[in-house]
Short mmCIF file of C-alpha atoms and ligand atoms in Angstrom, two decimals:
data_model
loop_
_atom_site.label_atom_id
_atom_site.label_comp_id
_atom_site.label_asym_id
_atom_site.label_seq_id
_atom_site.Cartn_x
_atom_site.Cartn_y
_atom_site.Cartn_z
CA MET A 64 100.41 -69.39 -153.75
CA LYS A 65 102.29 -66.21 -152.88
CA GLU A 66 102.45 -64.81 -149.37
CA GLN A 67 101.27 -61.24 -148.85
CA LEU A 68 103.83 -58.48 -148.50
CA ILE A 69 102.33 -55.81 -146.25
CA ILE A 70 102.97 -52.29 -147.54
CA PHE A 71 103.32 -49.86 -144.65
CA ASP A 72 103.43 -46.29 -145.89
CA THR A 73 105.09 -43.71 -143.65
CA THR A 74 104.94 -40.67 -145.98
CA LEU A 75 102.80 -38.83 -143.43
CA ARG A 76 105.23 -39.52 -140.58
CA ASP A 77 108.82 -40.26 -141.65
CA GLY A 78 108.25 -38.40 -144.95
CA GLU A 79 107.02 -35.41 -142.99
CA GLN A 80 110.31 -35.35 -141.06
CA SER A 81 112.02 -34.04 -144.25
CA PRO A 82 112.98 -30.36 -143.92
CA GLY A 83 109.98 -28.16 -144.62
CA ALA A 84 107.68 -31.06 -145.56
CA SER A 85 105.35 -30.46 -142.67
CA MET A 86 101.73 -30.99 -143.73
CA THR A 87 98.44 -29.59 -142.56
CA ARG A 88 95.59 -31.82 -141.41
CA ASP A 89 93.86 -31.35 -144.77
CA ASP A 90 97.05 -32.16 -146.70
CA LYS A 91 97.35 -35.36 -144.69
CA LEU A 92 93.75 -36.30 -145.31
CA ARG A 93 94.16 -35.88 -149.05
CA ILE A 94 97.27 -38.01 -149.12
CA ALA A 95 95.72 -40.63 -146.82
CA ARG A 96 92.70 -40.94 -149.10
CA GLN A 97 94.99 -41.46 -152.09
CA LEU A 98 96.97 -44.10 -150.17
CA GLU A 99 93.74 -45.89 -149.35
CA ARG A 100 92.70 -45.72 -153.01
CA MET A 101 96.06 -47.31 -153.82
CA ARG A 102 95.20 -50.07 -151.28
CA VAL A 103 98.15 -49.45 -148.97
CA ASP A 104 97.80 -51.89 -146.05
CA VAL A 105 99.01 -49.63 -143.23
CA ILE A 106 99.12 -45.81 -143.21
CA GLU A 107 101.38 -44.31 -140.55
CA ALA A 108 99.45 -41.06 -140.15
CA GLY A 109 101.89 -39.28 -137.85
CA PHE A 110 103.39 -38.99 -134.39
CA ALA A 111 100.38 -38.05 -132.28
CA ALA A 112 102.43 -36.79 -129.31
CA ALA A 113 104.34 -34.24 -131.40
CA SER A 114 101.75 -31.47 -130.94
CA ASN A 115 98.00 -30.95 -130.69
CA GLY A 116 97.96 -30.38 -134.45
CA ASP A 117 99.61 -33.74 -135.07
CA PHE A 118 97.22 -35.45 -132.71
CA GLU A 119 94.26 -33.92 -134.60
CA SER A 120 95.74 -34.97 -137.95
CA VAL A 121 96.18 -38.60 -136.89
CA ARG A 122 92.67 -38.62 -135.46
CA ALA A 123 91.18 -37.08 -138.63
CA VAL A 124 92.90 -39.76 -140.76
CA ALA A 125 91.67 -42.46 -138.35
CA GLU A 126 88.12 -41.14 -138.75
CA ALA A 127 88.26 -40.86 -142.55
CA ILE A 128 90.02 -44.07 -143.57
CA ARG A 129 88.01 -47.31 -143.50
CA GLU A 130 90.02 -49.84 -145.52
CA SER A 131 93.67 -49.35 -144.54
CA THR A 132 94.99 -49.75 -141.01
CA VAL A 133 95.79 -46.34 -139.49
CA CYS A 134 98.83 -46.18 -137.27
CA SER A 135 100.42 -43.62 -134.94
CA LEU A 136 104.05 -43.62 -133.92
CA ALA A 137 104.85 -43.39 -130.19
CA ARG A 138 108.11 -43.40 -128.30
CA ALA A 139 108.28 -46.06 -125.58
CA ASN A 140 106.94 -43.81 -122.84
CA PRO A 141 103.51 -43.64 -121.16
CA ARG A 142 102.46 -40.21 -122.44
CA ASP A 143 103.24 -40.97 -126.08
CA ILE A 144 101.30 -44.23 -125.89
CA VAL A 145 98.23 -42.50 -124.44
CA ARG A 146 98.31 -39.85 -127.19
CA ALA A 147 98.72 -42.49 -129.92
CA GLY A 148 95.99 -44.68 -128.42
CA GLU A 149 93.52 -41.79 -128.22
CA ALA A 150 94.37 -40.57 -131.72
CA ILE A 151 93.72 -43.93 -133.41
CA GLN A 152 90.61 -44.64 -131.36
CA PRO A 153 88.11 -43.85 -134.21
CA ALA A 154 89.95 -46.08 -136.72
CA ALA A 155 88.25 -49.11 -138.24
CA ARG A 156 91.65 -50.78 -137.79
CA GLY A 157 94.15 -48.96 -135.60
CA ARG A 158 97.77 -49.72 -134.83
CA ILE A 159 100.27 -48.28 -132.35
CA HIS A 160 103.87 -48.32 -133.50
CA THR A 161 106.17 -47.90 -130.53
CA PHE A 162 109.93 -47.71 -130.70
CA ILE A 163 113.10 -47.24 -128.72
CA ALA A 164 116.73 -47.17 -129.79
CA THR A 165 118.83 -50.28 -129.14
CA SER A 166 122.32 -49.43 -130.44
CA PRO A 167 125.09 -48.65 -127.91
CA ILE A 168 125.61 -45.16 -129.35
CA HIS A 169 121.90 -44.25 -129.20
CA MET A 170 121.33 -45.77 -125.75
CA GLU A 171 124.35 -44.09 -124.23
CA LYS A 172 124.52 -40.72 -125.99
CA LYS A 173 120.90 -40.00 -126.90
CA LEU A 174 118.67 -41.86 -124.45
CA ARG A 175 121.13 -41.96 -121.52
CA MET A 176 119.63 -45.30 -120.58
CA THR A 177 121.17 -48.67 -119.75
CA PRO A 178 120.30 -51.71 -121.88
CA ASP A 179 118.19 -53.10 -119.00
CA GLN A 180 116.19 -49.87 -118.83
CA VAL A 181 115.65 -49.99 -122.59
CA VAL A 182 114.23 -53.55 -122.42
CA GLU A 183 112.01 -52.53 -119.51
CA ALA A 184 110.68 -49.43 -121.33
CA ALA A 185 110.05 -51.43 -124.54
CA VAL A 186 108.05 -54.13 -122.73
CA ALA A 187 106.07 -51.59 -120.70
CA ALA A 188 105.23 -49.60 -123.87
CA VAL A 189 103.99 -52.68 -125.73
CA LYS A 190 101.83 -53.75 -122.76
CA GLN A 191 100.37 -50.27 -122.39
CA ALA A 192 99.70 -50.02 -126.16
CA LEU A 193 97.74 -53.29 -125.99
CA GLU A 194 95.21 -51.51 -123.77
CA TYR A 195 94.19 -49.51 -126.88
CA THR A 196 94.55 -52.01 -129.73
CA ASP A 197 95.68 -55.59 -130.26
CA ASP A 198 97.69 -54.44 -133.28
CA VAL A 199 100.99 -53.28 -131.76
CA GLU A 200 104.23 -52.87 -133.69
CA PHE A 201 107.62 -52.52 -132.04
CA SER A 202 110.74 -51.02 -133.68
CA ALA A 203 114.32 -51.17 -132.45
CA GLU A 204 115.67 -47.85 -133.69
CA ASP A 205 119.16 -48.07 -135.16
CA ALA A 206 118.89 -51.87 -135.28
CA VAL A 207 121.59 -51.75 -137.94
CA ARG A 208 124.22 -50.73 -135.37
CA SER A 209 122.77 -52.77 -132.49
CA ASP A 210 124.44 -55.79 -130.97
CA MET A 211 122.77 -58.95 -132.32
CA ASP A 212 122.48 -60.67 -128.92
CA PHE A 213 120.88 -57.58 -127.43
CA LEU A 214 118.48 -57.18 -130.38
CA CYS A 215 117.39 -60.81 -129.92
CA ARG A 216 116.84 -60.17 -126.21
CA VAL A 217 114.69 -57.05 -126.84
CA PHE A 218 112.64 -58.71 -129.60
CA GLU A 219 112.04 -61.85 -127.51
CA ALA A 220 110.80 -59.67 -124.65
CA VAL A 221 108.41 -57.54 -126.77
CA ILE A 222 107.02 -60.61 -128.55
CA ASN A 223 106.29 -62.16 -125.13
CA ALA A 224 104.65 -58.87 -124.15
CA GLY A 225 102.29 -59.14 -127.15
CA ALA A 226 103.79 -57.18 -130.08
CA LYS A 227 102.45 -58.51 -133.41
CA THR A 228 104.88 -56.83 -135.81
CA ILE A 229 108.62 -56.53 -135.26
CA ASN A 230 110.25 -53.83 -137.31
CA VAL A 231 113.98 -53.78 -137.96
CA PRO A 232 115.13 -50.31 -139.08
CA ASP A 233 118.31 -49.28 -140.79
CA THR A 234 117.82 -45.84 -139.32
CA VAL A 235 121.01 -44.34 -140.71
CA GLY A 236 121.09 -46.09 -144.10
CA TYR A 237 124.34 -47.90 -143.29
CA SER A 238 123.78 -51.46 -144.44
CA ILE A 239 124.24 -53.15 -147.79
CA PRO A 240 121.82 -55.73 -149.23
CA ALA A 241 123.69 -58.96 -148.43
CA GLN A 242 124.36 -57.88 -144.86
CA TRP A 243 120.81 -56.64 -144.28
CA GLY A 244 119.24 -59.85 -145.57
CA GLU A 245 121.59 -61.81 -143.33
CA ARG A 246 120.59 -59.73 -140.29
CA ILE A 247 116.87 -60.33 -140.89
CA ARG A 248 117.43 -64.06 -141.51
CA THR A 249 119.47 -64.42 -138.32
CA LEU A 250 116.85 -62.63 -136.24
CA ILE A 251 114.06 -64.81 -137.60
CA GLU A 252 116.12 -67.92 -136.87
CA ARG A 253 117.27 -66.93 -133.40
CA VAL A 254 114.36 -65.08 -131.76
CA PRO A 255 111.97 -67.49 -129.99
CA ASN A 256 108.36 -67.36 -131.34
CA SER A 257 109.53 -65.47 -134.42
CA ASP A 258 106.88 -67.36 -136.41
CA LYS A 259 104.13 -65.70 -134.31
CA VAL A 260 104.90 -62.20 -135.62
CA VAL A 261 105.29 -60.34 -138.90
CA TRP A 262 108.89 -59.26 -139.54
CA SER A 263 109.21 -55.83 -141.03
CA THR A 264 112.00 -53.73 -142.48
CA HIS A 265 112.45 -49.95 -142.55
CA CYS A 266 115.44 -48.71 -144.54
CA HIS A 267 116.87 -45.24 -145.07
CA ASN A 268 118.62 -44.27 -148.26
CA ASP A 269 121.88 -42.63 -147.16
CA LEU A 270 123.91 -44.93 -149.41
CA GLY A 271 121.21 -45.14 -152.07
CA LEU A 272 120.43 -48.72 -150.98
CA ALA A 273 117.12 -48.40 -149.13
CA VAL A 274 115.08 -50.26 -151.75
CA ALA A 275 117.79 -52.88 -152.36
CA ASN A 276 118.10 -53.50 -148.63
CA SER A 277 114.32 -53.74 -148.22
CA LEU A 278 114.09 -56.28 -151.05
CA SER A 279 116.93 -58.29 -149.57
CA ALA A 280 115.01 -58.33 -146.29
CA VAL A 281 111.96 -59.67 -148.14
CA MET A 282 114.08 -62.46 -149.62
CA ALA A 283 115.19 -63.28 -146.08
CA GLY A 284 111.64 -63.50 -144.70
CA ALA A 285 110.42 -59.96 -143.96
CA ARG A 286 106.72 -59.67 -144.80
CA GLN A 287 106.22 -55.95 -144.22
CA VAL A 288 108.15 -53.13 -145.90
CA GLU A 289 108.01 -49.60 -144.53
CA CYS A 290 108.35 -47.05 -147.29
CA THR A 291 107.25 -43.66 -148.59
CA ILE A 292 105.89 -42.20 -151.81
CA ASN A 293 108.77 -40.83 -153.93
CA GLY A 294 111.19 -42.10 -151.24
CA LEU A 295 110.46 -38.94 -149.24
CA GLY A 296 112.05 -38.86 -145.80
CA GLU A 297 114.74 -37.48 -143.55
CA ARG A 298 118.16 -36.83 -145.16
CA ALA A 299 118.36 -39.04 -148.28
CA GLY A 300 114.87 -40.40 -147.62
CA ASN A 301 113.23 -43.78 -147.05
CA ALA A 302 112.76 -46.77 -149.33
CA SER A 303 110.47 -45.69 -152.13
CA LEU A 304 107.08 -47.42 -152.15
CA GLU A 305 106.74 -47.40 -155.92
CA GLU A 306 110.12 -49.05 -156.46
CA VAL A 307 109.52 -51.78 -153.87
CA VAL A 308 106.03 -52.53 -155.21
CA MET A 309 107.07 -52.59 -158.86
CA ALA A 310 110.17 -54.71 -158.20
CA VAL A 311 108.05 -57.36 -156.52
CA ARG A 312 105.43 -57.16 -159.26
CA THR A 313 107.86 -57.15 -162.19
CA ARG A 314 109.94 -60.06 -160.87
CA PRO A 315 107.42 -62.67 -159.66
CA ASP A 316 110.05 -65.24 -160.68
CA LEU A 317 112.25 -64.02 -157.81
CA PHE A 318 109.94 -62.90 -155.02
CA PRO A 319 107.74 -65.34 -153.09
CA VAL A 320 105.32 -62.50 -152.25
CA SER A 321 102.75 -60.20 -153.82
CA THR A 322 101.18 -56.94 -152.67
CA ASN A 323 97.60 -55.59 -152.59
CA ILE A 324 98.64 -52.35 -154.24
CA ASP A 325 96.66 -50.90 -157.16
CA ALA A 326 99.71 -49.77 -159.13
CA THR A 327 97.69 -47.48 -161.41
CA GLN A 328 97.37 -45.12 -158.45
CA ILE A 329 101.15 -44.75 -158.07
CA VAL A 330 101.75 -41.79 -160.39
CA PRO A 331 98.75 -39.81 -159.09
CA ALA A 332 100.04 -40.43 -155.53
CA SER A 333 103.53 -39.32 -156.50
CA LYS A 334 102.24 -36.08 -158.01
CA LEU A 335 100.02 -35.38 -155.05
CA VAL A 336 102.81 -35.86 -152.51
CA SER A 337 105.26 -33.83 -154.56
CA GLY A 338 102.74 -31.00 -154.97
CA ILE A 339 101.82 -30.89 -151.29
CA THR A 340 105.31 -31.18 -149.82
CA GLY A 341 107.14 -29.13 -152.44
CA TYR A 342 109.65 -31.93 -153.04
CA PRO A 343 109.95 -32.26 -156.83
CA VAL A 344 110.56 -35.68 -158.38
CA GLN A 345 113.83 -35.94 -160.28
CA PRO A 346 113.16 -36.66 -163.99
CA ASN A 347 115.24 -39.87 -164.01
CA LYS A 348 113.60 -41.26 -160.83
CA ALA A 349 112.47 -44.87 -161.38
CA ILE A 350 108.74 -45.41 -162.00
CA VAL A 351 107.53 -41.86 -161.25
CA GLY A 352 110.18 -39.62 -162.88
CA ALA A 353 109.08 -37.78 -166.03
CA ASN A 354 111.68 -39.68 -168.10
CA ALA A 355 111.07 -43.11 -166.58
CA PHE A 356 109.19 -44.32 -169.65
CA SER A 357 110.47 -41.98 -172.36
CA HIS A 358 112.95 -43.20 -174.93
CA GLU A 359 115.29 -40.51 -176.18
CA SER A 360 117.77 -42.38 -178.33
CA GLY A 361 116.74 -43.34 -181.85
CA ILE A 362 117.82 -46.96 -181.40
CA HIS A 363 115.67 -47.43 -178.31
CA GLN A 364 112.68 -45.73 -179.93
CA ASP A 365 112.96 -47.96 -182.95
CA GLY A 366 113.14 -51.04 -180.70
CA VAL A 367 110.14 -49.99 -178.65
CA LEU A 368 108.07 -49.21 -181.73
CA LYS A 369 108.82 -52.63 -183.22
CA HIS A 370 108.23 -54.52 -179.99
CA ARG A 371 107.81 -52.65 -176.71
CA GLU A 372 109.44 -55.33 -174.53
CA THR A 373 112.79 -54.77 -176.24
CA TYR A 374 113.45 -51.92 -173.83
CA GLU A 375 110.44 -51.77 -171.51
CA ILE A 376 110.07 -54.06 -168.51
CA MET A 377 106.92 -52.32 -167.27
CA ARG A 378 104.08 -50.47 -169.00
CA ALA A 379 103.68 -46.78 -168.24
CA GLU A 380 99.91 -47.13 -168.00
CA ASP A 381 100.23 -49.89 -165.37
CA VAL A 382 101.71 -47.40 -162.89
CA GLY A 383 99.25 -44.63 -163.72
CA TRP A 384 101.01 -42.61 -166.40
CA ASN A 385 98.49 -41.24 -168.88
CA ALA A 386 95.92 -41.31 -166.11
CA ASN A 387 95.90 -37.51 -166.19
CA ARG A 388 92.75 -37.42 -168.26
CA LEU A 389 91.52 -34.18 -169.64
CA THR A 390 89.30 -33.02 -166.86
CA LEU A 391 87.23 -29.94 -167.30
CA GLY A 392 87.02 -26.95 -169.57
CA LYS A 393 85.86 -23.38 -169.64
CA LEU A 394 82.21 -24.35 -169.91
CA SER A 395 82.17 -26.83 -167.03
CA GLY A 396 79.74 -25.87 -164.30
CA ARG A 397 79.88 -25.91 -160.51
CA ASN A 398 78.36 -29.42 -160.31
CA ALA A 399 80.90 -30.89 -162.72
CA PHE A 400 83.66 -29.20 -160.73
CA LYS A 401 82.27 -30.58 -157.46
CA SER A 402 82.01 -34.13 -158.88
CA LYS A 403 85.60 -33.86 -160.07
CA LEU A 404 86.74 -32.92 -156.58
CA THR A 405 84.89 -35.93 -155.16
CA GLU A 406 86.51 -38.20 -157.75
CA LEU A 407 89.93 -36.85 -156.72
CA GLY A 408 89.12 -37.49 -153.05
CA ILE A 409 89.04 -33.77 -152.21
CA GLU A 410 86.48 -32.65 -149.67
CA LEU A 411 86.15 -28.94 -149.07
CA GLU A 412 84.89 -27.97 -145.68
CA SER A 413 82.37 -25.29 -146.56
CA ASP A 414 80.32 -23.90 -149.40
CA GLU A 415 82.46 -20.78 -149.18
CA ALA A 416 85.60 -22.84 -149.83
CA LEU A 417 83.89 -24.54 -152.77
CA ASN A 418 82.77 -21.20 -154.22
CA GLN A 419 86.26 -19.77 -153.87
CA ALA A 420 87.85 -22.81 -155.49
CA PHE A 421 85.28 -22.73 -158.32
CA ALA A 422 86.01 -19.04 -158.95
CA ARG A 423 89.74 -19.86 -159.15
CA PHE A 424 88.98 -22.71 -161.53
CA LYS A 425 87.04 -20.36 -163.82
CA GLU A 426 89.94 -17.86 -163.79
CA LEU A 427 92.33 -20.66 -164.70
CA ALA A 428 90.05 -21.96 -167.46
CA ASP A 429 90.14 -18.49 -169.02
CA LYS A 430 93.94 -18.68 -169.23
CA LYS A 431 94.44 -22.34 -169.98
CA ARG A 432 92.51 -24.27 -172.61
CA GLU A 433 92.77 -27.75 -171.12
CA ILE A 434 92.54 -28.42 -167.41
CA PHE A 435 93.90 -31.68 -166.06
CA ASP A 436 93.59 -33.45 -162.71
CA GLU A 437 97.00 -32.07 -161.68
CA ASP A 438 95.79 -28.50 -162.31
CA ILE A 439 92.83 -29.09 -160.00
CA GLN A 440 95.10 -30.61 -157.32
CA ALA A 441 97.43 -27.58 -157.51
CA LEU A 442 94.54 -25.17 -157.43
CA ILE A 443 93.13 -26.81 -154.29
CA SER A 444 96.58 -26.83 -152.62
CA ASP A 445 96.85 -23.11 -153.29
CA GLU A 446 93.32 -22.53 -152.06
CA SER A 447 93.70 -24.52 -148.82
CA VAL A 448 96.95 -22.75 -147.99
CA ALA A 449 95.19 -19.44 -148.50
CA LEU A 450 92.24 -20.46 -146.36
CA ASP A 451 94.23 -22.10 -143.57
CA HIS A 452 96.80 -19.47 -142.84
CA GLU A 453 95.74 -16.21 -144.28
CA HIS A 454 97.83 -13.84 -142.20
CA PHE A 455 99.66 -12.74 -145.36
CA LYS A 456 97.73 -12.68 -148.63
CA LEU A 457 98.74 -11.57 -152.11
CA VAL A 458 96.04 -9.19 -153.27
CA TRP A 459 97.62 -7.91 -156.47
CA MET A 460 100.99 -7.75 -158.15
CA GLN A 461 102.69 -6.46 -161.25
CA SER A 462 106.19 -7.16 -162.49
CA ALA A 463 108.10 -5.68 -165.38
CA SER A 464 111.29 -6.82 -167.02
CA ALA A 465 112.90 -6.20 -170.38
CA MET A 466 116.36 -6.96 -171.77
CA GLY A 467 118.75 -4.29 -170.53
CA ASP A 468 116.29 -2.77 -167.99
CA THR A 469 116.26 -3.26 -164.24
CA PRO A 470 113.38 -5.60 -163.32
CA HIS A 471 110.79 -4.06 -161.04
CA ALA A 472 107.82 -5.42 -159.06
CA LYS A 473 104.85 -3.84 -157.27
CA VAL A 474 102.76 -5.78 -154.77
CA THR A 475 99.66 -5.25 -152.66
CA LEU A 476 99.63 -7.54 -149.63
CA SER A 477 97.02 -8.05 -146.98
CA VAL A 478 98.66 -8.52 -143.58
CA GLY A 479 96.23 -9.57 -140.86
CA GLY A 480 93.44 -8.02 -142.96
CA LYS A 481 95.15 -4.64 -143.58
CA GLU A 482 96.41 -3.76 -147.08
CA HIS A 483 99.98 -2.62 -147.73
CA HIS A 484 101.62 -1.56 -151.01
CA ALA A 485 105.29 -1.96 -151.81
CA GLU A 486 107.66 -2.02 -154.73
CA SER A 487 111.24 -2.95 -155.42
CA ASP A 488 113.91 -3.49 -158.05
CA GLY A 489 115.64 -6.83 -158.27
CA SER A 490 118.10 -8.86 -160.30
CA GLY A 491 115.09 -10.48 -162.02
CA PRO A 492 111.30 -10.19 -161.72
CA VAL A 493 111.13 -12.97 -159.11
CA ASP A 494 113.86 -11.36 -157.00
CA ALA A 495 112.12 -7.97 -157.33
CA SER A 496 108.80 -9.41 -156.18
CA PHE A 497 110.39 -11.21 -153.17
CA ARG A 498 112.15 -7.95 -152.20
CA ALA A 499 108.90 -6.00 -152.49
CA ILE A 500 107.13 -8.54 -150.24
CA GLU A 501 109.99 -8.33 -147.74
CA THR A 502 109.75 -4.55 -147.47
CA VAL A 503 106.30 -5.16 -145.94
CA VAL A 504 106.89 -8.38 -144.00
CA THR A 505 110.56 -8.02 -142.88
CA SER A 506 110.58 -11.72 -142.00
CA GLY A 507 114.34 -12.09 -141.56
CA ALA A 508 113.96 -15.54 -143.16
CA GLN A 509 116.65 -17.03 -145.35
CA LEU A 510 115.76 -18.38 -148.80
CA MET A 511 117.12 -21.93 -148.97
CA LEU A 512 115.51 -23.25 -152.12
CA TYR A 513 113.59 -21.94 -155.09
CA SER A 514 112.34 -24.32 -157.77
CA VAL A 515 109.86 -24.18 -160.66
CA ASN A 516 108.14 -27.11 -162.35
CA ALA A 517 105.53 -27.25 -165.07
CA ILE A 518 102.46 -29.05 -163.71
CA THR A 519 101.39 -30.39 -167.10
CA SER A 520 102.83 -30.16 -170.59
CA GLY A 521 102.43 -27.22 -173.00
CA THR A 522 103.54 -23.61 -172.82
CA ASP A 523 100.20 -22.66 -171.27
CA ALA A 524 100.87 -25.04 -168.35
CA GLN A 525 100.77 -23.74 -164.80
CA GLY A 526 104.15 -23.29 -163.19
CA GLU A 527 104.37 -24.76 -159.72
CA VAL A 528 106.92 -23.01 -157.56
CA THR A 529 108.42 -24.23 -154.29
CA VAL A 530 110.13 -21.84 -151.91
CA ARG A 531 111.96 -23.10 -148.81
CA LEU A 532 112.62 -20.59 -146.05
CA SER A 533 114.46 -20.99 -142.78
CA ARG A 534 114.42 -18.89 -139.64
CA ASP A 535 115.66 -19.75 -136.13
CA ALA A 536 116.42 -23.38 -137.04
CA ARG A 537 112.92 -23.79 -138.44
CA VAL A 538 112.46 -24.80 -142.09
CA VAL A 539 109.23 -24.46 -144.09
CA ASN A 540 108.21 -25.01 -147.69
CA GLY A 541 105.65 -22.92 -149.53
CA GLN A 542 104.01 -23.68 -152.88
CA GLY A 543 102.25 -21.54 -155.43
CA ALA A 544 100.81 -22.34 -158.84
CA ASP A 545 99.86 -20.01 -161.66
CA THR A 546 100.20 -19.74 -165.43
CA ASP A 547 102.41 -16.71 -164.70
CA ILE A 548 105.50 -18.02 -162.92
CA VAL A 549 106.33 -14.68 -161.27
CA VAL A 550 102.87 -14.71 -159.66
CA ALA A 551 103.34 -18.40 -158.76
CA SER A 552 106.67 -17.45 -157.14
CA ALA A 553 105.14 -14.64 -155.09
CA LYS A 554 102.34 -16.97 -153.96
CA ALA A 555 104.89 -19.62 -152.97
CA TYR A 556 106.92 -17.08 -151.01
CA ILE A 557 103.83 -15.89 -149.17
CA SER A 558 102.66 -19.45 -148.47
CA ALA A 559 106.08 -20.14 -146.87
CA LEU A 560 105.84 -16.93 -144.82
CA ASN A 561 102.39 -18.01 -143.61
CA ARG A 562 103.77 -21.38 -142.56
CA LEU A 563 106.61 -19.70 -140.69
CA GLN A 564 104.07 -17.49 -138.99
CA ALA A 565 101.59 -20.31 -138.31
CA GLY A 566 103.08 -22.36 -135.57
CA PRO A 567 105.93 -23.54 -133.43
CA SER A 568 108.14 -26.32 -134.68
CA LYS A 569 107.04 -29.71 -133.59
CA LEU A 570 108.78 -32.50 -131.74
CA ASN A 571 110.89 -34.89 -133.81
CA PRO A 572 110.30 -38.37 -132.33
CA GLN A 573 113.87 -39.44 -133.00
CA VAL A 574 115.67 -36.51 -131.40
CA GLY A 575 116.44 -36.42 -127.69
CA GLU A 576 115.68 -38.61 -124.72
CA ASN A 577 112.76 -41.00 -124.37
CA VAL A 578 110.46 -38.48 -122.66
O1 KIV B 801 114.31 -44.72 -139.00
C1 KIV B 801 113.82 -45.16 -137.94
O2 KIV B 801 114.46 -45.85 -137.15
C2 KIV B 801 112.45 -44.78 -137.66
C3 KIV B 801 111.82 -45.44 -136.48
C4 KIV B 801 111.08 -44.46 -135.64
C5 KIV B 801 110.99 -46.59 -136.92
O3 KIV B 801 111.85 -44.02 -138.37
ZN1 ZN B 802 112.88 -43.83 -140.34
#
């Protein structure tokens, strides 16, 4: 009989700490619903104390999700715990995840606290969190560089205070598998009452070892892994959920654990997160990369055709490839469209939003013969961006380019409801359209990234464009989808401008002192 490995997904919190990956409440709800469909055990919905918007997002997820536990992060201070406790209050199962750094460098340089003060704050936070829920998790940030005796002292104290899950993070992605497994094993052996709690691991990928370290921790006794879809997360990211889950599932001969995850929901989740955050998935990424199950070389293809297990250790369909069924067509009506949205877990707030989305669907169906689930997801992302932050709107555009001629673009933009026309030359049609938009907006933002991906296969596929802009140390991503990639690019640029316009940057839980 295998023990359960708890899958704790932090895409909506640690994943959101990636530059520009900030998500709206509706984005978070859509991802949370997909995570629940995938049977993730714990969804870390955000850091409620970061801003009112974050508080509302965590609360909305707590209201919507019934099967998975919904968790909010909180630093070990009274205000954060109150915000987290209030945000998870509507959850069927709610957790508070409180943390404080325990390494000498973090305590001295970042927190400016003594070790005694850190222990005191950790214990007080756990006790206060228990006033809201009996499911309290404690993390020792930068555990990887913390002194072992001190870590044992902190963990003993928070277990006595009532924490039920003890999370050991490699915050800076510094460890290697043998060392990380040894650290977890030693903690479990040395900390009194270690058998009364679930040991958890949270690894970052700075050396490309986040998944390997997490699996080594599981071998050493960890029974919760904290991870994200596509390995999204600060810097090089977090351990990738799909890799952890499929390693455990593919090697039952090695792992004494199994997960609750419905693996067929992995690829849809990957596409959804990539589409919403604007972080494309590299083609050779394990499990969810476009090439993960394709066999280029003749020898491999021959082997797979004769007997698939010659080169395949997993089946593409088991992780949700090929799940992108043909969805709707030109003749599909409003009811069919609405049922499709429900099936995809998309709830539009008003009839007006539904009508607008349906009109966009009809336009797309005129241009594209076959419409897949991914097209609908992209269309809704575009639509919700337009509805949420409509300060800048693309009303019309035209671009012209021919070999040997200077590309030129004309745009009509609505800015706060008033229409403006502009035009510009550029080095290509995309550059010309961005320049034309800038003559109206004069944002002063710097373009940090521009990328185009085809949403589905075929030359009539929609192009999905991501634009990353930065201004005053703030970074935002914008997305746009269209069968015309110049239009998709202009939409993406405008969506990023709207995000820049929309709100102040929010608090990063791991930067600064514990207040
Ligand atoms: O990486 C880290 O240490 C974290 C903690 C807040 C758990 O994300
Ligand atoms: Zn982290």
